[in-house]
Coordinates of C-alpha atoms and ligand atoms in Angstrom, one line a residue:
Chain A
M1 CA -33.1 -30.0 -18.5
T2 CA -33.3 -26.8 -16.7
T3 CA -32.9 -28.5 -13.3
M4 CA -29.8 -30.3 -14.4
D5 CA -28.2 -27.1 -15.7
T6 CA -28.7 -25.3 -12.4
G7 CA -27.3 -28.2 -10.6
E8 CA -24.2 -28.2 -12.7
R9 CA -23.8 -24.4 -12.3
R10 CA -24.1 -24.6 -8.6
R11 CA -21.5 -27.4 -8.3
S12 CA -18.9 -25.6 -10.5
S13 CA -19.2 -22.4 -8.4
D14 CA -18.7 -24.5 -5.2
V15 CA -15.2 -25.3 -6.3
R16 CA -12.9 -23.1 -4.3
P17 CA -10.2 -21.4 -6.4
V18 CA -6.7 -22.3 -5.6
I19 CA -4.0 -19.6 -5.6
T20 CA -2.4 -20.5 -8.8
D21 CA -5.8 -19.7 -10.6
L22 CA -5.6 -16.1 -9.2
I23 CA -2.0 -15.1 -9.2
D24 CA 1.2 -16.2 -10.8
G25 CA 4.9 -16.3 -9.6
A26 CA 5.8 -13.3 -11.8
T27 CA 3.2 -11.1 -10.1
V28 CA 4.3 -12.2 -6.6
L29 CA 7.9 -11.5 -7.6
S30 CA 7.1 -8.0 -9.0
I31 CA 5.3 -7.2 -5.8
A32 CA 8.4 -8.3 -3.8
E33 CA 10.7 -6.4 -6.1
E34 CA 8.8 -3.2 -5.6
A35 CA 8.7 -3.6 -1.9
W36 CA 12.4 -4.2 -1.8
I37 CA 13.2 -1.2 -4.1
A38 CA 11.1 1.2 -2.0
L39 CA 11.7 -0.1 1.5
V40 CA 15.1 -1.8 1.4
G41 CA 16.9 0.3 -1.1
E42 CA 16.9 1.4 -4.7
D43 CA 19.6 -0.9 -5.8
E44 CA 18.5 -4.0 -4.0
I45 CA 18.0 -6.7 -6.5
L46 CA 16.1 -10.0 -5.9
V47 CA 17.6 -12.7 -8.1
P48 CA 14.8 -15.2 -8.8
I49 CA 16.8 -18.5 -8.1
P50 CA 16.5 -20.8 -5.2
G51 CA 19.4 -20.7 -2.8
E52 CA 20.7 -23.1 -0.2
P53 CA 18.3 -22.8 2.7
P54 CA 20.0 -22.0 6.0
V55 CA 19.3 -24.2 9.1
D56 CA 18.1 -21.4 11.4
I57 CA 15.1 -19.9 9.6
V58 CA 12.4 -17.5 10.6
S59 CA 9.1 -16.6 8.9
S60 CA 6.8 -13.5 9.0
W61 CA 3.4 -13.6 7.5
V62 CA 0.0 -12.1 7.2
D63 CA -3.3 -13.9 6.7
I64 CA -5.8 -13.0 4.1
V65 CA -9.5 -13.8 4.5
G66 CA -11.9 -13.6 1.7
P67 CA -12.8 -15.3 -1.6
W68 CA -9.4 -16.9 -1.1
T69 CA -8.1 -17.6 2.3
G70 CA -4.5 -18.2 3.3
S71 CA -1.3 -16.5 4.2
V72 CA 1.6 -14.7 2.5
V73 CA 4.7 -16.0 4.2
L74 CA 8.3 -14.6 4.0
T75 CA 10.9 -17.1 5.1
T76 CA 14.6 -16.5 5.4
G77 CA 17.6 -17.1 7.7
R78 CA 17.6 -15.3 11.1
G79 CA 20.7 -13.4 10.1
T80 CA 19.1 -12.3 6.8
A81 CA 16.0 -11.2 8.7
E82 CA 18.1 -9.0 10.8
E83 CA 20.1 -7.6 7.9
L84 CA 16.7 -6.8 6.2
S85 CA 15.5 -5.0 9.2
R86 CA 18.6 -2.9 9.4
A87 CA 18.3 -2.0 5.7
L88 CA 14.7 -1.1 6.2
L89 CA 15.5 1.3 9.1
R90 CA 18.5 2.7 7.4
E91 CA 19.7 5.8 9.4
A92 CA 16.9 5.2 11.8
A93 CA 18.4 1.9 12.8
P94 CA 19.6 1.8 16.5
E95 CA 23.2 0.6 17.3
V96 CA 21.9 -2.7 18.7
L97 CA 18.9 -4.2 17.0
E98 CA 16.6 -5.6 19.7
H99 CA 14.9 -8.8 19.1
E100 CA 11.5 -6.8 18.8
D101 CA 13.0 -4.5 16.2
V102 CA 13.7 -7.4 14.0
E103 CA 10.3 -9.0 14.5
D104 CA 8.6 -5.7 13.9
A105 CA 10.6 -4.8 10.7
F106 CA 10.5 -8.2 9.2
G107 CA 6.7 -8.4 10.0
E108 CA 6.1 -5.1 8.3
I109 CA 7.7 -6.4 5.2
A110 CA 5.2 -9.3 5.1
N111 CA 2.5 -6.7 5.7
V112 CA 3.6 -4.7 2.7
V113 CA 4.0 -7.7 0.4
G114 CA 0.8 -9.3 1.7
G115 CA -1.3 -6.2 1.3
N116 CA -0.3 -5.9 -2.3
V117 CA -0.9 -9.6 -2.9
K118 CA -4.4 -9.2 -1.4
A119 CA -5.1 -6.3 -3.7
A120 CA -4.2 -8.4 -6.7
L121 CA -6.7 -11.2 -5.7
P122 CA -10.5 -11.0 -6.1
G123 CA -11.8 -9.2 -3.0
P124 CA -13.0 -7.9 -0.7
S125 CA -10.8 -9.6 1.8
G126 CA -9.5 -8.8 5.3
L127 CA -5.7 -8.7 6.2
S128 CA -4.5 -9.7 9.6
L129 CA -1.6 -8.1 11.6
P130 CA 1.8 -9.6 10.8
Q131 CA 3.1 -12.5 12.8
V132 CA 6.6 -13.8 13.2
G133 CA 7.7 -17.3 14.1
N134 CA 7.4 -20.7 12.5
A135 CA 5.5 -20.5 9.2
P136 CA 1.9 -21.9 9.1
V137 CA 1.9 -25.4 7.6
V138 CA 0.9 -25.9 4.0
R139 CA -2.5 -27.5 4.0
N140 CA -2.9 -28.2 0.3
P141 CA 0.1 -28.6 -1.8
V142 CA -1.6 -27.4 -5.0
D143 CA -2.8 -24.2 -3.3
V144 CA 0.6 -22.7 -3.1
C145 CA 2.4 -20.1 -5.3
R146 CA 6.0 -19.8 -4.1
V147 CA 8.7 -17.6 -5.3
D148 CA 12.4 -18.3 -4.3
V149 CA 14.9 -15.4 -4.6
V150 CA 18.4 -14.5 -3.4
W151 CA 19.0 -11.2 -1.8
R152 CA 22.6 -10.1 -1.1
G153 CA 23.5 -13.7 -1.6
E154 CA 21.0 -15.1 0.9
P155 CA 17.9 -17.0 0.1
V156 CA 14.5 -15.6 0.8
S157 CA 11.2 -17.3 -0.1
I158 CA 7.8 -15.8 -0.6
S159 CA 5.0 -18.2 -0.3
V160 CA 1.3 -17.4 -1.0
Q161 CA -0.4 -20.5 0.6
G162 CA -4.0 -21.5 1.1
A163 CA -5.2 -22.2 4.7
L164 CA -7.7 -24.7 3.9
P165 CA -7.2 -28.5 3.2
P166 CA -8.2 -29.7 -0.3
L167 CA -11.8 -30.3 -0.9
P168 CA -12.8 -34.0 -0.9
V169 CA -12.8 -35.2 -4.5
P170 CA -16.3 -35.8 -5.5
S171 CA -16.8 -39.3 -7.0
P172 CA -17.3 -39.1 -10.7
T173 CA -20.7 -40.8 -10.5
R174 CA -23.5 -40.1 -8.0
E175 CA -22.0 -38.3 -5.1
N176 CA -24.5 -39.2 -2.4
E177 CA -24.6 -42.8 -3.2
V178 CA -23.5 -44.9 -0.2
P179 CA -21.1 -47.7 -1.3
L180 CA -22.5 -51.1 -0.6
Chain B
M1 CA 36.9 -4.2 -18.0
S2 CA 35.7 -0.6 -17.6
L3 CA 34.5 1.4 -20.5
T4 CA 37.2 2.5 -22.9
A5 CA 37.4 6.1 -24.2
T6 CA 36.8 5.0 -27.8
S7 CA 33.7 3.0 -26.7
F8 CA 32.4 6.0 -24.8
D9 CA 32.9 8.2 -27.8
W10 CA 31.2 5.8 -30.1
V11 CA 28.2 5.6 -27.8
R12 CA 28.1 9.4 -27.5
D13 CA 28.2 9.9 -31.2
L14 CA 25.5 7.4 -31.8
V15 CA 23.2 8.8 -29.2
R16 CA 23.8 12.3 -30.5
K17 CA 23.1 11.3 -34.0
E18 CA 20.0 9.3 -33.3
S19 CA 18.3 11.4 -30.6
A20 CA 20.4 14.7 -30.3
I21 CA 20.8 13.9 -26.6
V22 CA 24.3 15.3 -25.5
L23 CA 26.2 13.1 -23.1
Q24 CA 28.9 15.2 -21.5
P25 CA 32.4 13.8 -20.9
G26 CA 32.4 12.4 -17.5
K27 CA 29.1 10.5 -18.0
E28 CA 31.0 7.3 -18.5
Y29 CA 29.5 5.8 -15.4
L30 CA 26.0 6.6 -16.7
V31 CA 26.7 4.8 -20.0
E32 CA 28.0 1.8 -18.2
A33 CA 25.2 1.5 -15.8
R34 CA 22.5 1.9 -18.4
L35 CA 24.1 -0.5 -20.9
L36 CA 25.3 -3.2 -18.6
P37 CA 21.8 -4.9 -18.4
M38 CA 21.7 -5.1 -22.3
A39 CA 25.2 -6.5 -22.5
R40 CA 24.3 -9.1 -19.9
Q41 CA 21.2 -10.0 -21.8
M42 CA 23.3 -10.6 -24.9
G43 CA 25.6 -12.9 -22.9
L44 CA 28.4 -10.3 -22.9
T45 CA 30.5 -9.6 -19.9
D46 CA 30.8 -5.8 -20.2
V47 CA 29.8 -2.7 -22.1
T48 CA 33.0 -2.4 -24.1
K49 CA 32.2 -5.9 -25.6
L50 CA 28.7 -4.7 -26.3
V51 CA 30.0 -1.7 -28.2
E52 CA 32.5 -3.8 -30.1
T53 CA 29.7 -6.3 -31.1
V54 CA 27.4 -3.6 -32.4
R55 CA 30.1 -1.7 -34.2
V56 CA 31.3 -4.7 -36.1
R57 CA 27.7 -5.8 -37.0
P58 CA 25.5 -2.8 -36.9
D59 CA 22.0 -3.8 -36.3
A60 CA 19.0 -1.4 -36.3
D61 CA 17.4 -3.1 -33.3
N62 CA 20.6 -3.1 -31.1
T63 CA 21.4 0.6 -32.0
R64 CA 17.8 1.6 -31.1
R65 CA 18.1 -0.2 -27.8
I66 CA 21.4 1.5 -26.9
V67 CA 19.9 4.9 -27.7
E68 CA 16.7 4.1 -25.7
A69 CA 18.7 2.8 -22.8
L70 CA 20.3 6.3 -22.6
T71 CA 17.1 8.3 -22.4
T72 CA 16.0 9.5 -19.0
N73 CA 12.4 8.6 -18.6
E74 CA 11.9 10.1 -15.0
T75 CA 8.4 11.5 -14.8
S76 CA 5.5 11.8 -12.4
W77 CA 1.7 12.7 -12.3
F78 CA 1.0 16.4 -12.2
R79 CA 4.8 17.1 -12.3
D80 CA 5.5 20.5 -10.8
G81 CA 1.7 21.0 -10.5
D82 CA 1.4 24.6 -11.8
P83 CA 1.6 23.8 -15.6
F84 CA -1.4 21.6 -15.1
T85 CA -3.4 24.0 -12.9
A86 CA -2.8 26.6 -15.6
L87 CA -4.5 24.4 -18.1
T88 CA -7.8 24.3 -16.4
S89 CA -7.6 27.8 -14.8
T90 CA -6.6 29.8 -17.9
V91 CA -5.8 28.0 -21.1
L92 CA -9.0 25.8 -21.4
P93 CA -11.4 28.7 -20.8
S94 CA -9.6 30.9 -23.3
L95 CA -9.6 28.1 -25.9
L96 CA -13.2 27.3 -25.3
S97 CA -14.3 30.9 -25.9
A98 CA -12.0 31.2 -29.0
R99 CA -13.2 27.9 -30.6
G100 CA -16.5 26.7 -32.1
A101 CA -18.5 24.3 -29.9
N102 CA -17.7 21.5 -32.4
E103 CA -14.1 22.2 -32.9
R104 CA -11.8 19.5 -31.5
L105 CA -9.1 20.6 -29.1
Q106 CA -5.7 19.1 -30.0
I107 CA -3.1 18.7 -27.3
W108 CA 0.4 17.3 -27.7
S109 CA 2.6 15.8 -25.0
A110 CA 5.8 15.8 -27.0
A111 CA 8.1 13.8 -24.7
S112 CA 5.5 11.7 -23.0
S113 CA 7.8 9.0 -21.4
S114 CA 5.6 6.3 -19.7
G115 CA 2.4 8.3 -20.1
Q116 CA 1.9 10.2 -16.8
E117 CA 1.9 13.5 -18.5
P118 CA -0.6 12.8 -21.3
Y119 CA -2.9 10.9 -18.8
T120 CA -2.7 13.8 -16.3
I121 CA -4.0 16.1 -19.1
A122 CA -6.7 13.6 -20.0
M123 CA -8.0 13.3 -16.4
L124 CA -8.0 17.1 -16.1
L125 CA -10.0 17.6 -19.2
D126 CA -12.3 14.7 -18.6
D127 CA -13.2 16.4 -15.2
A128 CA -13.5 19.8 -16.7
L129 CA -15.5 19.0 -19.9
P130 CA -18.7 17.0 -20.1
N131 CA -17.8 15.7 -23.6
A132 CA -14.1 15.4 -23.3
T133 CA -13.7 12.1 -25.1
S134 CA -15.2 13.6 -28.3
R135 CA -14.0 17.0 -27.8
V136 CA -10.3 16.5 -27.1
S137 CA -7.6 14.5 -28.7
I138 CA -4.2 14.1 -27.0
T139 CA -1.2 13.2 -29.1
A140 CA 1.5 11.5 -27.0
T141 CA 4.9 11.0 -28.6
D142 CA 8.3 9.9 -27.4
L143 CA 11.5 8.8 -29.0
S144 CA 11.5 5.5 -27.1
R145 CA 9.5 2.6 -28.4
E146 CA 9.3 1.0 -24.9
M147 CA 7.8 4.3 -23.5
V148 CA 5.3 4.5 -26.4
Q149 CA 4.2 1.0 -25.8
R150 CA 3.8 1.7 -22.1
T151 CA 1.8 4.8 -22.7
R152 CA -0.5 2.9 -25.0
A153 CA -1.0 0.2 -22.5
G154 CA -1.9 2.8 -19.8
R155 CA -0.6 0.6 -16.9
F156 CA 1.3 1.9 -14.0
S157 CA 3.0 0.2 -11.0
Q158 CA 2.1 0.8 -7.4
L159 CA 5.3 2.9 -7.0
E160 CA 4.2 5.0 -10.0
V161 CA 0.7 5.7 -8.9
N162 CA 2.1 6.9 -5.6
R163 CA 4.1 9.6 -7.3
G164 CA 1.8 12.7 -7.4
L165 CA -1.5 11.2 -8.4
P166 CA -4.3 12.5 -6.1
A167 CA -6.1 9.5 -4.5
P168 CA -9.6 10.7 -5.7
M169 CA -8.3 10.6 -9.2
L170 CA -6.8 7.1 -8.8
V171 CA -10.0 5.7 -7.7
R172 CA -12.1 7.5 -10.3
H173 CA -9.9 6.7 -13.4
F174 CA -8.1 3.6 -12.6
T175 CA -8.8 -0.1 -11.9
R176 CA -6.6 -2.8 -10.5
A177 CA -4.9 -5.1 -13.1
G178 CA -3.0 -7.7 -11.1
N179 CA -0.2 -5.8 -9.3
E180 CA -0.7 -2.7 -11.6
W181 CA -3.3 0.0 -12.1
E182 CA -4.9 0.4 -15.5
V183 CA -6.2 3.8 -16.7
S184 CA -9.8 3.7 -17.8
A185 CA -10.8 2.9 -21.4
N186 CA -12.3 6.3 -21.7
L187 CA -9.1 8.1 -21.0
R188 CA -7.1 5.7 -23.2
R189 CA -9.4 6.6 -26.1
M190 CA -8.4 10.2 -25.7
V191 CA -4.7 9.5 -25.9
N192 CA -2.9 8.5 -29.1
A193 CA 0.6 7.4 -28.6
S194 CA 3.3 7.2 -31.3
E195 CA 7.1 7.2 -31.8
C196 CA 8.5 10.5 -32.8
N197 CA 12.0 12.0 -32.7
L198 CA 11.9 15.7 -32.0
A199 CA 15.4 16.2 -33.4
A200 CA 14.3 15.0 -36.9
P201 CA 11.8 16.4 -39.3
L202 CA 8.4 16.0 -37.5
P203 CA 5.5 14.0 -39.1
R204 CA 2.3 15.9 -40.2
M205 CA 0.4 16.5 -37.0
G206 CA -1.8 19.1 -35.3
P207 CA -2.3 21.9 -35.6
F208 CA -2.1 21.9 -31.7
D209 CA -3.9 24.2 -29.3
V210 CA -1.5 23.2 -26.4
V211 CA 1.9 21.6 -26.4
Y212 CA 3.6 20.2 -23.4
L213 CA 7.3 20.0 -24.3
R214 CA 8.5 19.4 -20.8
N215 CA 11.9 18.2 -19.4
V216 CA 13.4 17.2 -22.7
L217 CA 15.0 20.3 -24.2
I218 CA 17.5 20.1 -21.2
Y219 CA 19.2 17.2 -23.0
F220 CA 19.9 19.1 -26.2
D221 CA 22.5 21.7 -27.3
L222 CA 21.4 25.2 -28.3
P223 CA 21.0 24.7 -32.1
T224 CA 18.9 21.7 -31.5
K225 CA 16.7 23.4 -28.9
Q226 CA 16.2 26.3 -31.6
S227 CA 15.3 24.0 -34.4
I228 CA 13.0 22.0 -32.2
L229 CA 11.1 25.1 -31.0
R230 CA 10.8 26.3 -34.5
R231 CA 9.4 23.0 -35.7
V232 CA 7.0 22.8 -32.7
R233 CA 5.9 26.3 -33.5
D234 CA 5.0 25.2 -37.1
L235 CA 2.6 22.6 -35.7
M236 CA 0.8 25.0 -33.4
R237 CA -2.3 27.2 -33.9
P238 CA -1.3 30.9 -33.8
D239 CA -3.1 31.4 -30.5
G240 CA -1.7 28.2 -29.0
W241 CA 0.0 27.6 -25.7
L242 CA 3.4 25.9 -25.0
F243 CA 4.5 24.6 -21.6
L244 CA 8.1 23.9 -20.9
G245 CA 9.9 22.2 -17.9
A246 CA 10.6 24.2 -14.8
A247 CA 14.3 24.5 -15.8
E248 CA 13.5 25.3 -19.5
T249 CA 12.7 28.6 -21.3
T250 CA 12.6 30.0 -24.8
L251 CA 14.3 33.2 -23.5
G252 CA 17.6 33.5 -25.1
V253 CA 17.0 30.5 -27.3
D254 CA 14.3 31.5 -29.8
D255 CA 12.8 34.9 -29.6
S256 CA 9.6 34.1 -31.6
W257 CA 7.7 33.4 -28.4
E258 CA 5.9 35.6 -25.8
R259 CA 6.1 34.5 -22.2
V260 CA 2.9 34.6 -20.3
V261 CA 2.9 34.3 -16.5
I262 CA 0.0 32.2 -15.2
G263 CA 0.0 32.0 -11.5
R264 CA 3.3 30.4 -10.4
S265 CA 4.2 29.1 -13.9
S266 CA 4.8 30.4 -17.4
A267 CA 3.5 29.5 -20.7
Y268 CA 4.8 30.6 -24.1
R269 CA 2.8 31.7 -27.1
P270 CA 3.9 32.3 -30.6
L271 CA 4.6 35.9 -31.3
K272 CA 2.6 37.4 -34.1
G273 CA 4.5 38.1 -37.2
A274 CA 7.7 36.6 -35.8
Chain C
M1 CA 4.2 22.3 10.8
R2 CA 3.2 19.3 13.0
A3 CA 2.4 15.8 12.1
L4 CA 1.1 12.7 14.0
V5 CA 2.3 9.4 12.6
I6 CA 0.0 6.4 13.6
D7 CA 1.3 3.0 12.7
D8 CA 1.6 -0.3 14.7
S9 CA 5.0 -0.9 13.3
R10 CA 7.7 1.1 15.0
A11 CA 10.0 0.6 12.0
M12 CA 7.3 2.2 9.8
R13 CA 6.8 5.0 12.3
R14 CA 10.5 5.7 12.2
I15 CA 10.6 5.7 8.5
V16 CA 7.6 8.0 8.0
S17 CA 8.6 10.3 10.9
G18 CA 12.2 10.5 9.4
I19 CA 10.8 11.7 6.0
L20 CA 8.5 14.2 7.6
I21 CA 11.3 15.6 9.9
G22 CA 13.5 15.9 6.9
L23 CA 10.9 18.0 5.2
G24 CA 10.7 20.3 8.3
Y25 CA 7.9 18.8 10.3
E26 CA 7.7 18.4 14.1
V27 CA 6.5 14.8 14.6
R28 CA 4.9 12.7 17.3
D29 CA 3.8 9.2 16.9
A30 CA 1.3 6.6 18.2
G31 CA 1.0 2.8 17.8
H32 CA -2.7 2.6 17.1
G33 CA -5.8 4.7 16.6
R34 CA -6.7 4.8 20.3
E35 CA -3.3 6.2 21.2
G36 CA -3.6 8.6 18.4
L37 CA -6.8 10.0 19.8
D38 CA -5.2 10.3 23.2
V39 CA -2.4 12.6 21.6
L40 CA -5.1 14.7 20.1
D41 CA -7.0 14.9 23.3
E42 CA -3.9 16.4 25.0
G43 CA -4.6 19.4 22.9
W44 CA -1.6 19.0 20.6
K45 CA -2.8 20.3 17.2
P46 CA -1.1 18.6 14.2
H47 CA -1.7 19.9 10.6
L48 CA -1.3 16.4 9.3
L49 CA -2.2 12.8 10.3
C50 CA -0.4 9.9 8.7
V51 CA -2.5 6.8 9.4
D52 CA -2.0 3.1 8.9
W53 CA -5.1 1.0 8.3
N54 CA -4.5 -2.4 10.0
M55 CA -3.6 -1.8 13.6
P56 CA -4.6 -3.5 16.9
V57 CA -7.0 -1.8 19.4
M58 CA -8.4 0.8 17.0
D59 CA -7.8 0.6 13.2
G60 CA -7.1 3.5 10.8
L61 CA -10.6 3.5 9.4
Q62 CA -12.2 3.7 12.9
F63 CA -9.6 6.5 13.8
V64 CA -10.5 8.5 10.7
S65 CA -14.2 8.3 11.5
A66 CA -13.6 9.3 15.1
V67 CA -11.5 12.4 14.1
R68 CA -14.0 13.3 11.5
S69 CA -16.9 13.2 14.0
N70 CA -15.2 15.8 16.2
P71 CA -15.7 19.4 15.0
A72 CA -12.6 20.4 17.0
W73 CA -10.4 18.5 14.5
R74 CA -12.2 19.5 11.3
S75 CA -9.3 21.2 9.8
V76 CA -6.7 18.5 10.1
T77 CA -5.5 16.8 6.9
I78 CA -5.6 13.0 6.9
M79 CA -3.3 10.9 4.8
M80 CA -3.6 7.1 4.9
V81 CA -0.2 5.4 4.7
T82 CA -1.0 1.7 4.4
S83 CA -0.5 -1.6 2.5
E84 CA -4.2 -1.9 2.2
S85 CA -4.5 -1.2 -1.6
E86 CA -7.8 -2.6 -2.8
H87 CA -9.7 -0.2 -4.9
T88 CA -12.8 -0.5 -2.8
Q89 CA -10.9 0.1 0.4
I90 CA -9.3 3.3 -0.9
V91 CA -12.8 4.5 -1.7
R92 CA -13.9 3.6 1.8
A93 CA -11.1 5.6 3.4
L94 CA -11.8 8.6 1.2
A95 CA -15.4 8.5 2.0
A96 CA -14.7 8.3 5.7
G97 CA -12.8 11.6 5.5
A98 CA -9.1 10.8 4.4
H99 CA -7.8 13.3 1.9
E100 CA -4.9 11.3 0.5
Y101 CA -3.7 7.8 0.3
V102 CA -0.1 6.6 0.1
I103 CA 0.1 2.9 -0.7
K104 CA 3.0 1.0 1.0
P105 CA 5.6 0.4 -0.3
F106 CA 6.4 4.1 -1.0
T107 CA 9.5 6.1 -1.5
A108 CA 10.4 9.5 0.3
D109 CA 9.5 11.2 -3.0
A110 CA 6.0 9.9 -2.9
I111 CA 5.4 11.4 0.5
R112 CA 6.8 14.7 -0.6
D113 CA 4.7 14.7 -3.8
K114 CA 1.5 14.1 -1.9
L115 CA 2.3 16.8 0.6
A116 CA 2.8 19.2 -2.3
L117 CA -0.6 18.2 -3.7
L118 CA -2.1 18.9 -0.3
G119 CA -0.3 22.2 0.1
L120 CA 1.4 20.9 3.2
L121 CA 5.2 21.2 2.3
P122 CA 6.6 23.4 4.9
E123 CA 8.1 26.5 3.2
E124 CA 10.8 26.9 5.8
V125 CA 13.5 24.3 6.0
P126 CA 14.9 23.9 9.6
A127 CA 18.0 25.9 10.4
G128 CA 21.3 24.3 9.5
V129 CA 19.9 22.5 6.4
P130 CA 20.9 24.2 3.2
V131 CA 17.9 25.5 1.4
P132 CA 17.5 23.6 -2.0
L133 CA 16.5 25.6 -5.0
R134 CA 12.9 25.1 -5.9
S135 CA 13.0 23.5 -9.3
S136 CA 11.3 26.4 -10.8
E137 CA 14.1 28.6 -9.6
Q138 CA 16.9 26.7 -11.1
E139 CA 19.2 28.5 -13.4
V140 CA 19.0 27.4 -16.9
A141 CA 22.3 26.6 -18.7
L142 CA 22.0 27.7 -22.2
Ligands
SAM1 C1 12.6 13.2 -18.4 S1 11.4 12.6 -19.5 C2 10.2 13.9 -19.5 C3 8.8 13.2 -19.4 C4 7.7 14.3 -19.2 N1 7.5 15.2 -20.4 C5 7.7 15.0 -17.9 O1 8.0 16.2 -17.9 O2 7.7 14.3 -16.9 C6 12.3 12.8 -21.1 C7 11.7 12.0 -22.3 O3 12.2 12.6 -23.5 C8 12.4 11.5 -24.4 N2 13.3 12.0 -25.5 C9 14.7 12.1 -25.4 N3 15.1 12.5 -26.6 C10 14.1 12.6 -27.4 C11 14.0 13.0 -28.8 N4 15.0 13.3 -29.5 N5 12.8 13.0 -29.3 C12 11.6 12.6 -28.6 N6 11.7 12.3 -27.3 C13 12.9 12.3 -26.7 C14 12.9 10.4 -23.6 O4 12.7 9.1 -24.2 C15 12.1 10.6 -22.2 O5 11.0 9.8 -22.2

């Protein structure tokens, strides 16, 4: 009996949590809302509805490595990313925003949202520096918590997505048995 | 449609009657901004429609929501610093020497908003007294039901903990709860939160050794300030201490208080025989 | 008063510097911990260091440890300004010698409140800026 119990326990702890076990959309939305209020402006509202995604999109993200491993990815149209950067810099914004200014500011928003997502997850975990470009691919469709919002009429998505492929489904009977 | 004069007057009268808060003419924009979310939630297009709806069918819940929406709940940890430094530097030592070792100290945060003020006091006392949980009780009251519930829950957003809470106190007294920070069970046990309208007869409470009545008298007219100060005094110990907001004073309002300067702030104490 | 702002994001450096300049600080900045140490090595003596955590080359925690191991910089006040907000991480930063911790996202008020706690709000406001009444000096309308 004892041996069997231990075996069961070990197996169940081997199961990796997926993000939806750890955080919900409402928490991700409230993290994003706080970031927008503080960084973008007091009256900046995120309306939680999906918008028509633009063709020319860009993403910024940070990776989280710990009990849960994955990325926090912001995706929006290039124009919106630029507007967001301008809003972030406010008076400090230069006349002409360089490409690097936008990458930097848009990346910093991912860093702020990502850092707070990380703190809401079981830790300790590490946080990477922000990256900007084409979002990392979704490895496991069930390991994703995605929130779609509209900011100043433009769609922005915040996706907390696992970096690991799904675990192979153990066969319900004896796992190590070789099929004949 | 923007807010009509009649609707504004109706809101003003209602808020005054229910909370004594005086909305000066010219605050139409404030009424609109604060009530628009409620109107939208009820499926109405503007605030004038909201006022009409509630006027025709008065409903205790909607009236309360209107009044609550017009309270200003701005607050922060250790707000203005000095009134809290004074608690540990002067008030507490004086109370400890005047009271028996088993006497409970009773403190009242009389317009506690979301709870930063009562929990600031709780943290200070917990650090200053070895047996604070059994020695001190903090009563936190506010007119707003939402604020009382928030105080009871003891949960604060990231933006709120950033406002004036020293980091060593954050890590000592709070834990993470999702995206928020939750104050320790120990401190929550010291704080009892309930609804209380300062402008109405007060429930039986106290007697209090220390009262924080901060940044709320500013919303009232002179007669209301006078009657509140009188009622508060009736709930205080004769050697108690009252702290007001930085822009508030008893001087010229109610002369039954003595002003005591403590460092850079002032406290008020009931005048003997007044 | 002087402050050194260390953050790998130049947007964030501009924001934090802007707030500090508005409060009357003279500000310099650096893009990571190593650069921050270089500024200190020049002999420029700030009263305040605002330090991000996750940075390339030398991160904020390493920077704090380096500053704390040099007696010449003993009196400087260190405030972390970072999105790193796990409870255990804040404890680590304080243990390494940071005095305060501001979690991103923050508002300008948050920085001002923390500096008030640290006794680092410059009394003198730069010339040309109208001096605001301290709240304790405001007139009471009765
Ligand atoms: C600006 S806050 C002050 C909070 C805290 N005392 C401080 O100094 O930071 C004012 C609070 O007074 C409350 N309030 C307004 N009218 C009131 C009344 N008639 N009775 C009790 N509380 C009232 C509001 O709900 C609000 O939470």
